[in-house]
C-alpha positions as MATLAB code, in Angstrom:
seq = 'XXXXXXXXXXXXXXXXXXXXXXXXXXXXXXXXXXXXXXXXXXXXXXXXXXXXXXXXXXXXXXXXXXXXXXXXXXXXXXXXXXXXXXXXXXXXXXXXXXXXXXXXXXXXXXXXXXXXXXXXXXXXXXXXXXXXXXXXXXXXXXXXXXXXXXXXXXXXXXXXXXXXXXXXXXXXXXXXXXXXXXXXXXXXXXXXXXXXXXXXXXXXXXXXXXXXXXXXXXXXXXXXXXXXXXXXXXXXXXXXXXXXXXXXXXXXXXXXXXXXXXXXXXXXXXXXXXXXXXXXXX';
ca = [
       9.190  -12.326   -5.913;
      11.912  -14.798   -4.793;
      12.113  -15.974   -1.551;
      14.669  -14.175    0.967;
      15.687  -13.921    4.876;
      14.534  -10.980    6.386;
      16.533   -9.878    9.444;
      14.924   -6.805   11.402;
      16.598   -5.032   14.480;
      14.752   -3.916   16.990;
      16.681   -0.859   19.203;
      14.543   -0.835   21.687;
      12.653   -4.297   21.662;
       9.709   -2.882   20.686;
       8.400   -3.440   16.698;
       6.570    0.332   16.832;
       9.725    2.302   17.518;
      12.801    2.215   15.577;
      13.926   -0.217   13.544;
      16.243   -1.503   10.837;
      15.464   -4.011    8.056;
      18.144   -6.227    5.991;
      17.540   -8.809    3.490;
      20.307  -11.758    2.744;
      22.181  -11.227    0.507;
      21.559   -7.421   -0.704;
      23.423   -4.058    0.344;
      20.239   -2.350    1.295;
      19.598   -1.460    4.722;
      15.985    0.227    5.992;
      15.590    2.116    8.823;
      12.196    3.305   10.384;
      10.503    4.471   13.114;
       7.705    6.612   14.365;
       7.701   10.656   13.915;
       8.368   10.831   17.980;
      11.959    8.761   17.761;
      12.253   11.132   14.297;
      15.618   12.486   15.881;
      16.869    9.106   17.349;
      16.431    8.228   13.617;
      18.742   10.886   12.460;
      21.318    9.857   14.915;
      21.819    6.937   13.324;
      24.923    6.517   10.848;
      22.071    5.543    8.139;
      20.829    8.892    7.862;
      23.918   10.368    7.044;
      24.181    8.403    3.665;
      22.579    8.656   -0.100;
      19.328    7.254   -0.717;
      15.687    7.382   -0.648;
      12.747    8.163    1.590;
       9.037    8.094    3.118;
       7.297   10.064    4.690;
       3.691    8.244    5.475;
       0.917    9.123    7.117;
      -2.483   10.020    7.124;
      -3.765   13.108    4.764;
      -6.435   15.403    6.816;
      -8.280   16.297    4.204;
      -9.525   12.829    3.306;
      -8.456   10.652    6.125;
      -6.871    8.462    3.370;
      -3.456    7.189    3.966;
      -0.917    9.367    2.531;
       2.933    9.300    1.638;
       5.858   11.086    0.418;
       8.631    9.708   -1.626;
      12.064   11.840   -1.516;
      15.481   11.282   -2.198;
      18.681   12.970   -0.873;
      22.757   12.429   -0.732;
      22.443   13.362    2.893;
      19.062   12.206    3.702;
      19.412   13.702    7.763;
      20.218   17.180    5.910;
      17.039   16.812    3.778;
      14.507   15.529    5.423;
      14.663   18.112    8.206;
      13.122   20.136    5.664;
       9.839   17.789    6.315;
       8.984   18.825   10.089;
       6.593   21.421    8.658;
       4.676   18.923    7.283;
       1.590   17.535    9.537;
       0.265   14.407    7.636;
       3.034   11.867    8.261;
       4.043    9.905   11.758;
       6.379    7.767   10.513;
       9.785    7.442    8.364;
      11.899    4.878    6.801;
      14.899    5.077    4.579;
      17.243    3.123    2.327;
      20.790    3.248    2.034;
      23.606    0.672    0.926;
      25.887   -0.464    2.986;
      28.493   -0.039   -0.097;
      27.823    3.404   -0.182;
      27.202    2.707   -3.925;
      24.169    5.105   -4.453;
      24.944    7.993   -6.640;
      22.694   10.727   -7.072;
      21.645    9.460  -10.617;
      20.640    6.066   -9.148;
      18.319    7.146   -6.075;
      16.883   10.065   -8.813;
      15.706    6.959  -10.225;
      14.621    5.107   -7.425;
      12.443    7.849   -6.478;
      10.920    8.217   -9.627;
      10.031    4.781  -10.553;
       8.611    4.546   -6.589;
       6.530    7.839   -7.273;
       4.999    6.567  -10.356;
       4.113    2.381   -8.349;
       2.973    4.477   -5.820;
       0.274    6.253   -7.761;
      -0.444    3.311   -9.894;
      -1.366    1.396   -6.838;
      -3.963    3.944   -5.851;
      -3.158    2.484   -2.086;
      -1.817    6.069   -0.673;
      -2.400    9.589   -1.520;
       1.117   10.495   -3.581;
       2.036   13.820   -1.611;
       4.948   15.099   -4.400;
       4.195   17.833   -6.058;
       5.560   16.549   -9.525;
       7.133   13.108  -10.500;
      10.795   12.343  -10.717;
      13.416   10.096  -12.325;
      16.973   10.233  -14.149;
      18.175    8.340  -17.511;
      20.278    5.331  -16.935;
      22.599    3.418  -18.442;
      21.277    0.059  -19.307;
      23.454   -1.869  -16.743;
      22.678    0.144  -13.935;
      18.581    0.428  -14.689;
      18.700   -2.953  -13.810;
      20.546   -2.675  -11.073;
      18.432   -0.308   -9.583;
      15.071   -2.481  -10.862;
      16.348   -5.660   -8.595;
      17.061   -2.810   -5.684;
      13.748   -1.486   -6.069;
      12.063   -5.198   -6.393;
      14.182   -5.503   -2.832;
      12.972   -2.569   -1.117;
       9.408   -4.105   -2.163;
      10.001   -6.808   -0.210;
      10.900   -4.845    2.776;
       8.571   -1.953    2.734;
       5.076   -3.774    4.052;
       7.137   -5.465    7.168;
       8.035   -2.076    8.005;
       4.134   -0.937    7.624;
       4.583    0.954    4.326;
       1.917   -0.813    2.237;
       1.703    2.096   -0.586;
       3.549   -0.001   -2.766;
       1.664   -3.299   -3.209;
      -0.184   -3.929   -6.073;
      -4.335   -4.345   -5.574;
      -4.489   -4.809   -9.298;
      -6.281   -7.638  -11.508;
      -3.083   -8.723  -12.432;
      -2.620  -10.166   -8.796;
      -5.335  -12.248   -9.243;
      -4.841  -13.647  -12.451;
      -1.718  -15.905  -10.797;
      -4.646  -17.371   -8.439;
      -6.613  -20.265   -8.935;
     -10.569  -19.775  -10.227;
     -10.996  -21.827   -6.656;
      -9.729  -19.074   -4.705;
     -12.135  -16.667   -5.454;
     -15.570  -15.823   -3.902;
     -18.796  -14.565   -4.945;
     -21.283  -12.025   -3.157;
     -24.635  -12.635   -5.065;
     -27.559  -10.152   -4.301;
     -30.738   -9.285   -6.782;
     -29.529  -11.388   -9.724;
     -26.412   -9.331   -9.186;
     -22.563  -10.734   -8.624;
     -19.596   -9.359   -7.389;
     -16.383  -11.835   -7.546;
     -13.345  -11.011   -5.347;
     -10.342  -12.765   -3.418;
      -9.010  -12.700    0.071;
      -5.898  -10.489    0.420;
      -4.077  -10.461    4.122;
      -5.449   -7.146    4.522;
      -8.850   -8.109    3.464;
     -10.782   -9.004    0.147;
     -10.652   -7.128   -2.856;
     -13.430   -6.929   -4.944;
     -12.644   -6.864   -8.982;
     -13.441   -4.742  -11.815;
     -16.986   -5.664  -13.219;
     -18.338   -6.977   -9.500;
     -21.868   -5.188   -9.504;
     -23.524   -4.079   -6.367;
     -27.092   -2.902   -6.091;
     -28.490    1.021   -6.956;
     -30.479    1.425   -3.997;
     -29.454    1.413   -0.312;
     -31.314   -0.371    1.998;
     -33.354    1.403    4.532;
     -31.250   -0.114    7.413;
     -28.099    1.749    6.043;
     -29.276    4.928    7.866;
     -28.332    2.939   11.204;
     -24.950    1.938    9.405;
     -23.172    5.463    8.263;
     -20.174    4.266    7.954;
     -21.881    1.927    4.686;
     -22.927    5.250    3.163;
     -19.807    7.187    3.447;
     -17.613    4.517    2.000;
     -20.429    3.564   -1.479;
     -20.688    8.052   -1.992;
     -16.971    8.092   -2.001;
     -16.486    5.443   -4.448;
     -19.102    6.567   -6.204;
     -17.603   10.158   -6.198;
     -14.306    8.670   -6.886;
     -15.463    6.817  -10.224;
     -14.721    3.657   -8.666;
     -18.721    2.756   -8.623;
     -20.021    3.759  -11.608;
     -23.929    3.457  -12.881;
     -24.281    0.404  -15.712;
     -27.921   -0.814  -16.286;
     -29.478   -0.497  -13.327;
     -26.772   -1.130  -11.044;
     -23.352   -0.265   -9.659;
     -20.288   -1.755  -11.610;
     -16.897   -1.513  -10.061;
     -14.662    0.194  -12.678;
     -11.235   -0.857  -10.929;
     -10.424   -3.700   -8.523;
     -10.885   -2.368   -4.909;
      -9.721   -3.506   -1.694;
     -11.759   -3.579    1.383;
     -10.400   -3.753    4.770;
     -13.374   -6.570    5.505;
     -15.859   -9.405    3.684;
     -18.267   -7.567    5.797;
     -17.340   -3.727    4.185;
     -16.981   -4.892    1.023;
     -20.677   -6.949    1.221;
     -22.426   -3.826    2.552;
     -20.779   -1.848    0.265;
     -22.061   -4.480   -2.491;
     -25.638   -4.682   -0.965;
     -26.166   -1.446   -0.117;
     -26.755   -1.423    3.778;
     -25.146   -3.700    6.723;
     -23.938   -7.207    5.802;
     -22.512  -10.357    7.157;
     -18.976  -10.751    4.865;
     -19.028  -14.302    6.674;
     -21.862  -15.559    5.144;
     -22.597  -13.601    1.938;
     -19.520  -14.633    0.121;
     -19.518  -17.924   -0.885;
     -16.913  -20.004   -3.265;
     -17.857  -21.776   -6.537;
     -19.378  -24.612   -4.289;
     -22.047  -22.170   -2.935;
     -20.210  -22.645    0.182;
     -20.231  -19.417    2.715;
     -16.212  -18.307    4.009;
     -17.453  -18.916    7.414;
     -17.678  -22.527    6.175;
     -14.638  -22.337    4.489;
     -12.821  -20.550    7.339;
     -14.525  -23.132   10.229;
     -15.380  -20.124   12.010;
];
């Protein structure tokens, strides 16, 4: 994405309670805060306006981070509708400060979100069904360089659901920026993300936990559920990753990979056999 200015407003001078986001040189205008300023959010003139929506959270079934994308020409008058709903502590919203949404353009907005959204496999999608709304050729692209915007905008505000985890990311790195965690003739390959490493599709990790993961739960809970999930899958006589995943740690992701508690410091080296504590000067 091209480099912009990114001026955020704090109401109250603190960066956990409302909000409002601008980039130069765009219409777009974000507002968020927590689920307790939720009507000091609707008070604003924002709210009043056409646009979309997000609702995000944490789901309690699964403890997994969760969202909702909506879309409303009076987004105070529809998200009201939303207090019922126990999984999410915080919204944020985009209008224009031209006004120039219709309700064919945000139909769109929401739709194309919905679908990155679940593509992304960051955040349980909590819409029932997918969205969207034909366009005219002009205006799809229009709304394709507002969405790339809102992009932009969305992780300063803490909305992460919409950055991409995928291979494709790493294929603009260089082969030096990668790491290896090497166990039992095995090898997983992965690169540092500012939310922690992601490990790639075809990293291996070993069958059998080690007897010290019964003092580690926490190692166990995270390999079942990717195993559950298909994310680990069983490939001659190990664990292959089927998708790129991203841990919030080099040390998660190596116990995950070696079955039972592991230094992420020291077991990932780079192409030089050199550990990231090395490379970090930890």
């Amino acid at each position: 994405m091209p480099t912009a200015t990114l001026k955020i407003f704090l109401a109250y001078g603190d960066p956990k309670r409302l909000r409002t986001a601008e980039l130069s040189n765009w219409t777009g205008k974000a507002v968020s805060g927590p689920r307790s300023e939720f009507d000091k959010v609707l008070e604003r003139e924002e709210s009043q306006g056409s646009g979309v929506y997000f609702l995000s959270g944490t789901d309690p079934e699964t403890n997994k981070s969760a969202i909702y994308i909506g879309e409303a020409e009076c987004i105070k008058d529809r998200v009201k509708s939303h207090l019922s709903r126990d999984f999410w502590n915080n919204i944020t919203l985009f209008v224009t400060k031209d006004e120039n949404l219709t309700k064919a353009h945000i139909k769109y907005l929401e739709g194309r979100l919905i679908d990155i959204a679940r593509s992304t496999e960051r955040s349980i999608v909590m819409n029932s069904q997918s969205s969207g709304a034909r366009l005219p050729e002009s205006d799809r692209e229009d709304m394709e360089i507002f969405l790339e915007k809102m992009q932009q905008v969305l992780p300063v505000l803490g909305v992460e659901a919409f950055l991409d985890k995928s291979s494709s990311t790493a294929h603009g790195k260089q082969r030096t920026d990668f790491l290896n965690c090497n166990i039992k003739g095995l090898t997983a390959t992965g690169y540092l993300t500012p939310n922690g490493i992601v490990v790639l599709k075809g990293s291996q990790a070993v069958l059998e936990e080690r007897a010290s993961a019964q003092k580690w739960p926490s190692v166990l809970v995270q390999r079942k559920k990717l195993i559950e999930d298909g994310a680990l899958i069983e490939k001659d006589g190990a664990y292959v990753f089927a998708k790129d995943i991203e841990f919030t740690s080099p040390s998660s992701a190596a116990a995950t990979i070696h079955g039972g508690s592991a230094n992420g410091l020291t077991a990932w080296v780079n192409k030089d056999g050199i550990p990231l504590k090395q490379l970090q000067n930890v």
